[in-house]
Coordinates of C-alpha atoms in Angstrom, one line a residue:
Chain A
X1 CA 26.9 6.7 -7.8
X2 CA 24.3 4.7 -9.2
X3 CA 22.5 5.8 -12.4
X4 CA 18.6 7.1 -11.6
X5 CA 16.5 5.5 -13.7
X6 CA 12.6 7.5 -13.9
X7 CA 9.8 7.7 -16.0
X8 CA 7.6 10.7 -16.0
X9 CA 5.8 12.8 -13.1
X10 CA 2.2 11.3 -12.3
X11 CA 3.2 8.1 -13.2
X12 CA 1.3 5.4 -14.9
X13 CA 1.9 1.4 -15.4
X14 CA 4.3 2.3 -18.5
X15 CA 6.7 4.3 -16.6
X16 CA 6.7 2.9 -13.6
X17 CA 7.5 -0.6 -15.0
X18 CA 10.0 0.6 -17.8
X19 CA 12.1 2.1 -14.9
X20 CA 11.9 -1.3 -13.6
X21 CA 12.4 -2.8 -16.5
X22 CA 15.4 -0.8 -17.7
X23 CA 17.5 -1.3 -14.5
X24 CA 17.0 -5.1 -15.2
X25 CA 18.4 -4.4 -18.4
X26 CA 21.3 -2.3 -17.4
X27 CA 22.3 -4.7 -14.7
X28 CA 22.4 -7.4 -16.8
X29 CA 24.7 -5.1 -19.2
X30 CA 26.7 -4.6 -16.0
X31 CA 26.0 -1.3 -15.3
X32 CA 25.2 0.2 -11.6
X33 CA 21.6 1.6 -11.7
X34 CA 18.5 2.0 -9.5
X35 CA 14.6 2.3 -10.8
X36 CA 13.0 5.3 -9.3
X37 CA 9.5 6.8 -9.6
X38 CA 8.5 10.8 -9.6
X39 CA 5.2 10.1 -8.0
X40 CA 2.4 7.8 -5.9
X41 CA 1.4 4.0 -7.6
X42 CA -2.0 4.0 -8.9
X43 CA -4.4 1.4 -8.2
X44 CA -3.5 -0.2 -11.4
X45 CA 0.2 -0.1 -11.3
X46 CA -0.2 -1.6 -7.7
X47 CA -2.3 -4.7 -9.3
X48 CA 0.4 -5.1 -12.0
X49 CA 3.3 -5.0 -8.9
X50 CA 1.7 -7.3 -6.7
X51 CA 0.4 -9.7 -9.3
X52 CA 4.0 -10.4 -10.6
X53 CA 5.4 -9.7 -6.7
X54 CA 7.8 -6.9 -7.7
X55 CA 8.3 -4.0 -5.1
X56 CA 7.7 -0.1 -5.8
X57 CA 10.7 2.0 -7.2
X58 CA 12.1 4.2 -4.5
X59 CA 10.0 8.0 -4.9
X60 CA 12.4 10.7 -5.7
X61 CA 11.3 14.4 -6.5
X62 CA 14.6 16.1 -8.0
X63 CA 17.8 15.2 -9.3
X64 CA 21.1 16.8 -8.0
X65 CA 23.6 18.9 -10.4
X66 CA 25.5 16.3 -12.7
X67 CA 23.5 13.2 -11.4
X68 CA 23.8 10.6 -14.3
X69 CA 20.4 9.6 -15.0
X70 CA 18.1 7.4 -17.9
X71 CA 14.7 8.5 -18.5
X72 CA 11.9 6.0 -19.5
X73 CA 8.7 7.1 -21.2
X74 CA 8.9 10.7 -21.2
X75 CA 11.6 13.6 -22.6
X76 CA 10.1 17.0 -21.8
X77 CA 11.8 18.4 -19.2
X78 CA 8.5 19.8 -17.5
X79 CA 7.6 16.4 -17.2
X80 CA 10.5 14.9 -15.3
X81 CA 12.3 15.4 -12.1
X82 CA 13.1 19.0 -11.0
X83 CA 16.5 19.8 -11.9
X84 CA 16.5 17.8 -14.6
X85 CA 18.1 20.7 -16.8
X86 CA 21.3 20.2 -14.5
X87 CA 21.8 16.4 -14.6
X88 CA 23.5 14.2 -17.3
X89 CA 21.2 12.1 -19.6
X90 CA 22.9 9.2 -20.5
X91 CA 20.0 7.3 -22.2
X92 CA 16.1 7.7 -23.3
X93 CA 13.7 5.3 -24.2
X94 CA 10.3 6.7 -25.2
X95 CA 7.5 6.7 -27.3
X96 CA 6.4 10.1 -27.4
X97 CA 7.0 13.1 -29.6
X98 CA 10.4 15.0 -28.9
X99 CA 10.3 18.8 -27.2
X100 CA 11.4 20.7 -24.5
X101 CA 14.6 18.2 -24.3
X102 CA 18.4 19.3 -24.6
X103 CA 21.5 17.6 -23.7
X104 CA 25.1 19.3 -23.4
X105 CA 26.6 16.3 -25.0
X106 CA 25.6 13.1 -26.9
X107 CA 23.7 10.4 -25.8
X108 CA 21.7 7.2 -26.6
X109 CA 18.1 8.0 -27.6
X110 CA 15.9 5.7 -28.7
X111 CA 12.5 6.5 -29.6
X112 CA 9.6 4.8 -31.6
X113 CA 6.5 5.9 -33.0
X114 CA 4.8 2.5 -30.7
X115 CA 2.1 2.2 -28.3
X116 CA 4.3 1.5 -25.1
X117 CA 8.2 2.3 -24.0
X118 CA 7.9 -1.6 -23.0
X119 CA 7.7 -2.8 -26.7
X120 CA 11.1 -1.1 -27.4
X121 CA 12.7 -2.7 -23.7
X122 CA 11.3 -5.9 -25.1
X123 CA 13.2 -5.2 -28.1
X124 CA 16.7 -4.2 -26.1
X125 CA 16.7 -7.5 -24.5
X126 CA 17.0 -9.6 -28.0
X127 CA 19.3 -6.9 -29.6
X128 CA 21.9 -7.9 -26.6
X129 CA 20.7 -11.3 -26.3
X130 CA 19.4 -10.7 -22.4
X131 CA 17.2 -12.8 -20.5
X132 CA 13.5 -11.9 -19.9
X133 CA 12.2 -13.5 -16.7
X134 CA 9.1 -14.0 -15.9
X135 CA 8.4 -11.1 -13.9
X136 CA 10.1 -8.7 -16.5
X137 CA 7.7 -10.1 -19.2
X138 CA 4.7 -9.9 -16.7
X139 CA 5.7 -6.2 -15.8
X140 CA 6.2 -5.4 -19.9
X141 CA 2.8 -7.0 -20.6
X142 CA 0.9 -4.7 -17.8
X143 CA 2.8 -1.8 -19.2
X144 CA 1.4 -2.6 -23.2
X145 CA -2.1 -3.3 -21.9
X146 CA -2.3 -0.3 -19.9
X147 CA -0.8 2.0 -22.6
X148 CA -3.3 0.6 -25.4
X149 CA -5.9 0.4 -23.3
X150 CA -6.0 -3.4 -24.0
X151 CA -5.2 -2.9 -27.5
X152 CA -8.2 -0.9 -28.4
X153 CA -6.2 2.5 -28.5
X154 CA -5.3 3.9 -31.9
X155 CA -1.9 4.0 -30.5
X156 CA -1.5 0.5 -30.7
X157 CA 0.8 -0.8 -33.6
X158 CA 1.4 -4.6 -34.8
X159 CA 4.6 -4.4 -32.6
X160 CA 2.7 -4.0 -29.6
X161 CA 0.6 -6.8 -30.0
X162 CA 3.4 -9.3 -31.5
X163 CA 5.3 -8.0 -28.3
X164 CA 2.1 -9.0 -25.9
X165 CA 1.8 -12.0 -27.6
X166 CA 5.4 -13.2 -26.8
X167 CA 5.2 -11.8 -23.4
X168 CA 2.2 -13.4 -22.2
X169 CA 3.5 -16.7 -23.0
X170 CA 6.7 -16.0 -20.5
X171 CA 4.6 -14.2 -18.0
X172 CA 2.1 -17.6 -18.0
X173 CA -1.3 -15.6 -18.3
X174 CA -3.9 -14.7 -20.5
X175 CA -3.3 -11.1 -21.6
X176 CA -7.0 -10.3 -22.1
X177 CA -8.6 -12.0 -18.8
X178 CA -5.3 -10.4 -17.0
X179 CA -5.4 -7.1 -18.7
X180 CA -9.4 -6.5 -18.1
X181 CA -8.6 -7.3 -14.5
X182 CA -6.0 -5.2 -14.3
X183 CA -7.6 -2.1 -16.1
X184 CA -10.7 -2.6 -13.8
X185 CA -8.5 -2.3 -10.6
X186 CA -7.3 1.3 -11.6
X187 CA -10.8 2.2 -12.9
X188 CA -12.4 3.1 -10.1
X189 CA -13.1 6.4 -9.1
X190 CA -15.3 6.4 -6.1
X191 CA -12.3 6.5 -3.4
X192 CA -10.6 9.2 -5.0
X193 CA -10.6 12.7 -4.1
X194 CA -11.3 15.4 -7.1
X195 CA -7.7 16.4 -6.8
X196 CA -6.6 12.9 -7.2
X197 CA -8.8 12.6 -10.3
X198 CA -7.1 15.7 -12.0
X199 CA -3.6 14.8 -11.2
X200 CA -3.3 11.1 -11.2
X201 CA -2.3 11.1 -14.7
X202 CA -1.8 14.8 -15.9
X203 CA 0.7 16.5 -18.0
X204 CA 1.7 20.0 -19.0
X205 CA 2.2 20.6 -22.4
X206 CA 3.8 23.9 -23.9
X207 CA 1.7 24.7 -27.3
X208 CA 2.9 27.6 -29.2
X209 CA 2.7 30.5 -26.4
X210 CA 0.3 28.7 -24.5
X211 CA 0.5 26.1 -21.6
X212 CA -1.9 23.1 -21.4
X213 CA -2.5 20.7 -18.9
X214 CA -4.6 17.6 -19.8
X215 CA -5.5 14.9 -17.4
X216 CA -6.8 11.6 -18.4
X217 CA -8.6 8.6 -16.4
X218 CA -9.6 5.7 -17.6
X219 CA -13.0 4.4 -15.9
X220 CA -15.7 1.7 -16.5
X221 CA -18.7 4.3 -15.3
X222 CA -18.2 8.1 -16.9
X223 CA -21.2 9.0 -15.0
X224 CA -19.8 8.3 -11.9
X225 CA -17.1 10.9 -12.5
X226 CA -19.4 13.3 -14.2
X227 CA -21.9 13.1 -10.5
X228 CA -19.3 14.9 -9.3
X229 CA -18.6 17.7 -11.8
X230 CA -18.9 20.8 -9.5
X231 CA -16.3 19.5 -7.3
X232 CA -14.1 18.8 -9.9
X233 CA -14.7 22.0 -11.6
X234 CA -13.7 23.7 -8.3
X235 CA -10.5 21.4 -8.2
X236 CA -9.4 22.5 -11.9
X237 CA -10.0 26.1 -11.4
X238 CA -7.7 26.4 -8.4
X239 CA -5.2 24.5 -10.4
X240 CA -5.5 27.1 -13.3
X241 CA -5.3 29.9 -11.0
X242 CA -2.5 28.7 -9.4
X243 CA -0.5 27.0 -12.4
X244 CA -1.9 29.7 -14.8
X245 CA -2.6 27.2 -17.2
X246 CA -4.4 28.5 -20.2
X247 CA -6.1 25.6 -20.8
X248 CA -7.3 22.4 -18.6
X249 CA -8.7 19.2 -20.3
X250 CA -9.6 16.1 -18.1
X251 CA -10.3 13.5 -20.3
X252 CA -12.7 10.8 -19.0
X253 CA -12.0 7.5 -21.1
X254 CA -14.6 4.5 -20.9
X255 CA -12.0 1.8 -21.5
X256 CA -15.2 -0.5 -22.6
X257 CA -17.2 2.0 -24.9
X258 CA -13.8 3.3 -26.2
X259 CA -14.6 6.9 -26.1
X260 CA -14.3 9.8 -23.8
X261 CA -16.1 12.5 -22.5
X262 CA -14.2 15.6 -21.9
X263 CA -14.3 18.6 -19.3
X264 CA -12.7 21.6 -20.7
X265 CA -11.5 25.0 -18.7
X266 CA -9.6 28.1 -18.9
X267 CA -9.8 30.8 -20.9
X268 CA -8.6 28.9 -24.4
X269 CA -11.3 25.9 -23.5
X270 CA -13.3 26.7 -26.6
X271 CA -10.4 25.3 -28.7
X272 CA -11.9 22.5 -28.0
X273 CA -14.7 23.1 -30.0
X274 CA -12.3 23.8 -32.9
X275 CA -10.2 20.7 -32.3
X276 CA -12.6 18.1 -32.1
X277 CA -15.5 19.5 -34.7
X278 CA -17.9 19.4 -31.5
X279 CA -19.7 21.9 -29.2
X280 CA -19.3 22.2 -25.6
X281 CA -22.4 22.2 -23.3
X282 CA -21.6 23.1 -19.9
X283 CA -17.8 23.1 -20.8
X284 CA -18.2 19.1 -21.9
X285 CA -18.4 17.0 -25.0
X286 CA -18.2 13.3 -25.8
X287 CA -15.2 12.8 -28.0
X288 CA -16.8 9.4 -30.2
X289 CA -13.5 7.0 -30.7
X290 CA -11.4 9.2 -28.9
X291 CA -9.1 7.4 -26.4
X292 CA -5.8 8.5 -26.8
X293 CA -4.3 11.7 -25.0
X294 CA -0.7 11.6 -27.3
X295 CA -2.2 10.5 -30.8
X296 CA -5.5 12.2 -30.6
X297 CA -5.9 15.3 -28.1
X298 CA -2.9 16.8 -28.1
X299 CA -2.2 17.0 -31.9
X300 CA -5.5 18.4 -32.3
X301 CA -5.4 20.5 -29.5
X302 CA -2.1 21.8 -30.7
X303 CA -3.4 22.5 -34.1
X304 CA -6.3 24.4 -32.6
X305 CA -4.2 26.6 -30.5
X306 CA -1.7 27.6 -33.3
Chain B
X29 CA 5.5 12.1 -52.6
X30 CA 9.4 10.2 -51.7
X31 CA 10.3 11.0 -48.0
X32 CA 13.2 13.6 -48.5
X33 CA 16.3 12.2 -46.5
X34 CA 19.3 14.9 -45.7
X35 CA 22.3 15.9 -43.3
X36 CA 23.1 19.1 -41.9
X37 CA 24.4 22.2 -44.0
X38 CA 27.9 22.5 -45.4
X39 CA 27.2 18.8 -45.4
X40 CA 30.7 16.3 -44.8
X41 CA 31.2 13.3 -45.8
X42 CA 29.2 11.3 -43.0
X43 CA 26.1 13.6 -43.7
X44 CA 26.4 12.9 -47.2
X45 CA 26.6 9.0 -47.5
X46 CA 24.4 8.4 -44.8
X47 CA 21.8 10.2 -46.3
X48 CA 22.7 7.9 -49.1
X49 CA 22.9 4.9 -46.9
X50 CA 19.7 5.6 -45.3
X51 CA 18.1 5.9 -48.6
X52 CA 19.3 2.1 -49.5
X53 CA 17.9 1.0 -45.9
X54 CA 14.8 2.5 -46.5
X55 CA 14.4 1.2 -50.3
X56 CA 15.1 -2.2 -49.2
X57 CA 12.5 -1.8 -46.4
X58 CA 9.8 -0.7 -49.3
X59 CA 9.7 2.7 -48.7
X60 CA 9.9 5.4 -51.3
X61 CA 12.7 7.7 -50.5
X62 CA 15.2 10.4 -52.0
X63 CA 18.3 11.2 -50.9
X64 CA 19.4 15.1 -50.6
X65 CA 22.0 17.6 -49.4
X66 CA 21.7 20.7 -48.3
X67 CA 25.1 22.5 -49.7
X68 CA 28.4 21.8 -51.8
X69 CA 30.2 18.4 -51.9
X70 CA 33.9 18.4 -50.3
X71 CA 36.9 17.4 -51.7
X72 CA 37.0 14.5 -49.4
X73 CA 33.3 13.6 -49.9
X74 CA 34.0 13.7 -54.0
X75 CA 37.0 11.3 -53.7
X76 CA 34.6 9.0 -51.4
X77 CA 31.6 9.1 -53.8
X78 CA 33.9 8.6 -57.2
X79 CA 36.2 6.0 -55.4
X80 CA 32.8 3.9 -54.8
X81 CA 31.0 4.9 -58.2
X82 CA 28.2 6.9 -56.5
X83 CA 26.5 9.9 -57.7
X84 CA 26.0 12.9 -55.2
X85 CA 22.4 13.2 -53.9
X86 CA 20.2 15.9 -55.5
X87 CA 20.9 19.6 -53.8
X88 CA 18.2 21.3 -51.9
X89 CA 17.7 24.5 -49.8
X90 CA 14.3 24.1 -48.1
X91 CA 11.4 21.9 -47.4
X92 CA 7.7 22.4 -47.7
X93 CA 5.3 22.5 -45.1
X94 CA 4.2 18.9 -44.3
X95 CA 6.9 17.3 -46.5
X96 CA 7.9 14.0 -44.9
X97 CA 11.5 14.1 -44.1
X98 CA 14.5 11.8 -42.7
X99 CA 17.2 13.4 -40.9
X100 CA 21.1 11.9 -40.6
X101 CA 24.0 13.3 -38.7
X102 CA 22.6 16.3 -37.2
X103 CA 19.1 17.3 -35.3
X104 CA 19.3 20.8 -34.6
X105 CA 16.9 22.9 -36.6
X106 CA 19.2 26.0 -37.2
X107 CA 21.9 23.3 -38.9
X108 CA 19.2 21.6 -40.9
X109 CA 16.9 22.4 -44.1
X110 CA 15.0 26.1 -44.1
X111 CA 11.6 25.5 -43.1
X112 CA 12.3 22.5 -41.3
X113 CA 9.9 23.5 -38.2
X114 CA 7.0 22.9 -40.3
X115 CA 7.9 19.6 -42.1
X116 CA 7.0 16.3 -40.7
X117 CA 10.2 14.5 -39.1
X118 CA 9.7 10.7 -39.4
X119 CA 13.0 9.4 -38.5
X120 CA 16.6 10.7 -36.8
X121 CA 19.8 9.2 -37.0
X122 CA 22.2 10.8 -35.4
X123 CA 25.2 10.7 -33.1
X124 CA 25.1 14.2 -31.7
X125 CA 23.8 16.3 -28.4
X126 CA 19.8 16.9 -29.1
X127 CA 18.9 20.2 -28.8
X128 CA 16.9 23.0 -30.8
X129 CA 14.5 20.0 -32.2
X130 CA 11.1 19.4 -31.6
X131 CA 8.3 17.6 -33.1
X132 CA 4.4 17.4 -33.0
X133 CA 4.1 13.7 -32.7
X134 CA 5.9 10.6 -32.3
X135 CA 8.7 9.8 -34.3
X136 CA 11.6 7.0 -34.5
X137 CA 14.7 8.5 -33.2
X138 CA 17.9 6.5 -33.1
X139 CA 20.7 8.6 -31.4
X140 CA 23.9 6.8 -30.2
X141 CA 27.3 8.1 -28.7
X142 CA 29.3 6.6 -31.4
X143 CA 31.8 8.4 -33.3
X144 CA 29.9 8.3 -36.8
X145 CA 26.1 8.2 -38.2
X146 CA 27.4 5.3 -40.2
X147 CA 28.5 3.1 -37.4
X148 CA 24.8 3.2 -36.4
X149 CA 23.2 2.6 -39.9
X150 CA 25.5 -0.4 -40.4
X151 CA 23.5 -1.9 -37.2
X152 CA 20.1 -1.2 -38.8
X153 CA 21.2 -3.1 -41.8
X154 CA 21.5 -6.2 -39.1
X155 CA 18.9 -5.2 -37.1
X156 CA 16.4 -5.7 -40.4
X157 CA 18.4 -8.6 -42.1
X158 CA 19.3 -6.0 -45.0
X159 CA 22.3 -6.9 -47.5
X160 CA 25.1 -4.5 -47.3
X161 CA 26.3 -3.9 -50.6
X162 CA 30.5 -3.2 -51.5
X163 CA 29.1 0.2 -52.5
X164 CA 27.2 1.3 -49.4
X165 CA 30.0 -0.4 -47.1
X166 CA 32.6 1.9 -49.0
X167 CA 30.4 4.7 -48.2
X168 CA 30.0 3.6 -44.5
X169 CA 33.5 3.0 -44.2
X170 CA 34.3 6.8 -45.6
X171 CA 32.2 8.2 -43.1
X172 CA 33.8 6.7 -40.1
X173 CA 37.6 7.4 -41.5
X174 CA 36.5 11.2 -42.0
X175 CA 34.9 11.7 -38.8
X176 CA 36.9 9.5 -36.8
X177 CA 39.9 10.9 -38.6
X178 CA 41.3 7.9 -39.2
X179 CA 40.5 6.6 -35.8
X180 CA 42.1 9.4 -33.8
X181 CA 39.7 11.4 -32.8
X182 CA 38.8 11.1 -29.0
X183 CA 34.9 10.6 -30.3
X184 CA 36.1 7.2 -31.5
X185 CA 34.6 4.2 -29.9
X186 CA 35.1 0.5 -30.0
X187 CA 31.9 0.2 -32.2
X188 CA 33.1 2.7 -34.9
X189 CA 36.5 0.7 -34.9
X190 CA 34.3 -2.8 -35.2
X191 CA 32.3 -1.6 -37.8
X192 CA 35.1 -0.1 -39.9
X193 CA 36.8 -3.6 -39.6
X194 CA 33.4 -5.5 -41.0
X195 CA 32.9 -2.9 -43.8
X196 CA 36.8 -2.7 -45.3
X197 CA 36.3 -6.4 -46.1
X198 CA 32.9 -5.8 -47.7
X199 CA 34.1 -2.8 -49.5
X200 CA 37.7 -4.4 -50.3
X201 CA 39.7 -1.9 -49.2
X202 CA 42.4 -1.5 -46.5
X203 CA 41.3 1.4 -44.1
X204 CA 44.5 2.9 -43.3
X205 CA 45.6 3.3 -47.0
X206 CA 42.6 4.2 -48.7
X207 CA 41.6 6.4 -45.6
X208 CA 44.7 8.6 -45.6
X209 CA 44.4 9.3 -49.4
X210 CA 40.7 10.3 -48.7
X211 CA 41.5 12.6 -46.1
X212 CA 44.7 14.1 -47.9
X213 CA 42.2 14.8 -50.9
X214 CA 40.1 16.8 -48.5
X215 CA 43.1 18.6 -46.8
X216 CA 44.4 21.2 -49.4
X217 CA 43.6 24.9 -48.7
X218 CA 45.2 26.4 -51.3
X219 CA 42.4 26.3 -53.8
X220 CA 39.5 27.1 -51.2
X221 CA 39.0 31.1 -50.9
X222 CA 38.6 32.5 -47.5
X223 CA 35.0 32.4 -47.3
X224 CA 35.2 28.6 -48.4
X225 CA 37.7 28.0 -45.7
X226 CA 35.3 29.5 -42.8
X227 CA 31.9 27.9 -44.1
X228 CA 32.8 24.5 -45.6
X229 CA 32.0 22.7 -42.4
X230 CA 30.7 25.8 -39.8
X231 CA 27.8 25.0 -37.5
X232 CA 25.7 27.3 -35.5
X233 CA 25.2 26.4 -31.8
X234 CA 23.0 28.3 -29.2
X235 CA 24.9 28.3 -25.8
X236 CA 22.9 29.9 -23.5
X237 CA 22.0 33.4 -24.6
X238 CA 25.1 33.1 -27.1
X239 CA 25.0 32.1 -30.6
X240 CA 28.3 30.7 -31.4
X241 CA 29.5 29.5 -35.0
X242 CA 32.5 27.1 -35.0
X243 CA 34.1 26.1 -38.4
X244 CA 36.8 23.4 -38.7
X245 CA 38.9 22.6 -41.3
X246 CA 41.1 19.5 -41.5
X247 CA 44.8 20.0 -43.0
X248 CA 48.0 18.6 -43.2
X249 CA 49.4 22.2 -43.5
X250 CA 48.4 24.3 -40.7
X251 CA 51.0 27.0 -41.8
X252 CA 49.4 27.2 -45.3
X253 CA 46.2 28.5 -43.7
X254 CA 47.7 30.8 -41.2
X255 CA 49.9 32.5 -43.8
X256 CA 46.0 34.0 -45.0
X257 CA 45.3 35.0 -41.5
X258 CA 44.4 38.7 -42.4
X259 CA 42.2 37.5 -45.4
X260 CA 40.3 35.2 -43.1
X261 CA 40.0 37.2 -40.3
X262 CA 38.2 39.8 -42.8
X263 CA 35.9 37.0 -43.9
X264 CA 35.3 36.2 -40.2
X265 CA 34.4 39.5 -39.4
X266 CA 32.2 40.0 -41.8
X267 CA 30.0 37.0 -41.0
X268 CA 30.4 38.2 -37.5
X269 CA 28.6 41.3 -38.3
X270 CA 25.9 40.1 -40.9
X271 CA 25.1 37.0 -38.8
X272 CA 25.2 38.6 -35.2
X273 CA 27.4 35.8 -33.8
X274 CA 28.8 36.4 -30.3
X275 CA 31.8 34.4 -31.2
X276 CA 33.2 32.8 -34.2
X277 CA 36.1 29.8 -33.7
X278 CA 38.2 28.6 -36.7
X279 CA 39.5 25.2 -35.8
X280 CA 42.3 24.2 -38.0
X281 CA 43.1 20.5 -37.2
X282 CA 46.3 18.8 -38.4
X283 CA 44.9 15.5 -39.2
X284 CA 48.6 14.1 -39.1
X285 CA 49.6 15.4 -35.7
X286 CA 46.3 15.4 -33.9
X287 CA 46.1 18.6 -32.4
X288 CA 44.6 22.0 -33.7
X289 CA 45.4 25.6 -34.1
X290 CA 42.2 28.1 -33.5
X291 CA 41.3 31.4 -34.5
X292 CA 38.7 33.0 -32.1
X293 CA 36.7 36.2 -33.0
X294 CA 33.7 37.9 -31.7
X295 CA 33.0 40.1 -28.4
X296 CA 33.0 36.5 -26.5
X297 CA 36.7 35.4 -28.2
X298 CA 38.1 35.4 -24.7
X299 CA 35.9 32.5 -23.7
X300 CA 38.4 30.3 -25.9
X301 CA 40.7 31.2 -22.9
X302 CA 38.6 29.7 -20.1
X303 CA 37.6 27.0 -21.9
X304 CA 40.8 25.4 -23.0
X305 CA 43.1 27.0 -20.1
X306 CA 45.3 28.8 -23.1
X307 CA 46.2 32.3 -23.4
X308 CA 45.2 33.8 -27.3
X309 CA 48.2 35.2 -29.3
X310 CA 47.1 37.3 -31.7
X311 CA 43.6 35.9 -31.7
X312 CA 45.0 32.2 -31.9
X313 CA 46.0 29.5 -29.6
X314 CA 46.9 25.9 -30.4
X315 CA 45.1 23.2 -28.4
X316 CA 47.0 20.1 -27.7
X317 CA 45.2 16.9 -28.3
X318 CA 42.0 19.1 -29.8
X319 CA 40.6 17.6 -32.8
X320 CA 36.9 16.9 -32.1
X321 CA 34.4 19.9 -32.1
X322 CA 31.6 17.7 -30.9
X323 CA 33.4 16.1 -27.9
X324 CA 36.2 18.9 -27.3
X325 CA 35.1 22.0 -28.5
X326 CA 31.7 22.4 -28.3
X327 CA 31.4 21.1 -24.4
X328 CA 34.3 23.2 -23.3
X329 CA 33.0 26.6 -25.0
X330 CA 29.2 25.9 -23.4
X331 CA 30.6 25.4 -20.1
X332 CA 33.0 28.9 -20.4
X333 CA 29.8 30.7 -21.7
X334 CA 27.4 29.5 -19.3

């Protein structure tokens, strides 16, 4: 049976395109695989897939016992497919911390502290002397632009920038021009329900004995979101009640100003004050310079809760 | 402060030499580091260090809060330095399963399902276009010979063999001739106390809710060990009592015949019968073709206990 390749739940552009790109790599290496996804395609990702004329991977929810799988852009089991504990993880390509992950046997695991999984996959093509097509280059470039917010996020490394410079030539686009259009395509919140806003790019983190849910949306108009504060709060409080989160943070990131306004709820909401040395005003605070969940929000909240 | 590089407790040849070799790589990359070790040097490792004229790394037991470290040849915290939970793991190079390992932030993690950490490090030299000295080649070759029992272990991959072929040329030795002498140097059990035999190369594994200790010794004379069975059993039972192991297996591997005789104690000792379809006779059984703790003993016992 084909090896299933997938990224995390609530897939973003890096997760979707990296599943496609890794499947291209494995296919070139002679391995039978299929790229899949654990959730819907965002407007931003749809823009990238349409632009480079590639279909979305097939959606799955769970894996079967002993299924052979490869993970991209995540490793924590609670962010992965249902029943992942009983699958055989052959390979992982990721750029996040490692936690809540374990295997019974040896595996290939490639994590690097770079801004994007695609930056690592771009290296893998070279290590195996494989061909990067225009289409794959465009998908990897889209992932880097998405994860680094067009190179403005503090997660951006020199390697991401160098990879993007290589890839924009192969993809035959201008990274800045293409990038701002792609980000804008995903930045409108008008057509989205409150539920969609708080679940679209949300991840659960075990922090000590606390269970935190951190959702992020990238926008060009922060006020457009906070005009709907009451509706969004109700949706978050419902999730807190159903899932038992100790803390739920919605991070609304302004992709043009490179800062974020957060809405923090749950009985550990005040940890945000300690984490960022701010005072919450009606459960909200502006975090200057904060655009990265992974590099800024998660470590600070983990520290504040410990 | 220098980044500390170390392998697992009860260091074997791969763990000691990989710490030295990674420090050579990092130094060539311009990073300040020191190779260290978490235990004594075995007779086999001493043979390799003496032959290639390199000092043993400095011994440490624990790390301090926020120390920056790199791990080789292991990742499970219970096999690592005391207080590893509070250190910052920058990089890991390993060829084992991943378990009981987590970080707060992103890191460089390189695991490959090959027979030896040195096989991976040999690739890293190439990826960065670094120079492999005669000395470093000799140390990496020693690690590959040790971990693969001179290419006889089922953990041996084509990559290990290819790496050894490259390295024996740079090290200016014949791998088979040098290898058998090195293995024999570590194979005598006469001068070792029962305590030394059961702790020299022993690792603890969390398997479900069971705590298993699996020790391995490579010998040329299995009877020499089992003539001291009563003395060894007493030492193991003392460890079981002190440490609370559910299962203790001593794997005595015949490096010439490529099989192992095991001694299994603890209240889950019978799991060995299920794991290998054998019958224990006075707590012992011969496991034909079994020479690898990682690839044969750990997975089978994990399965039997689950």
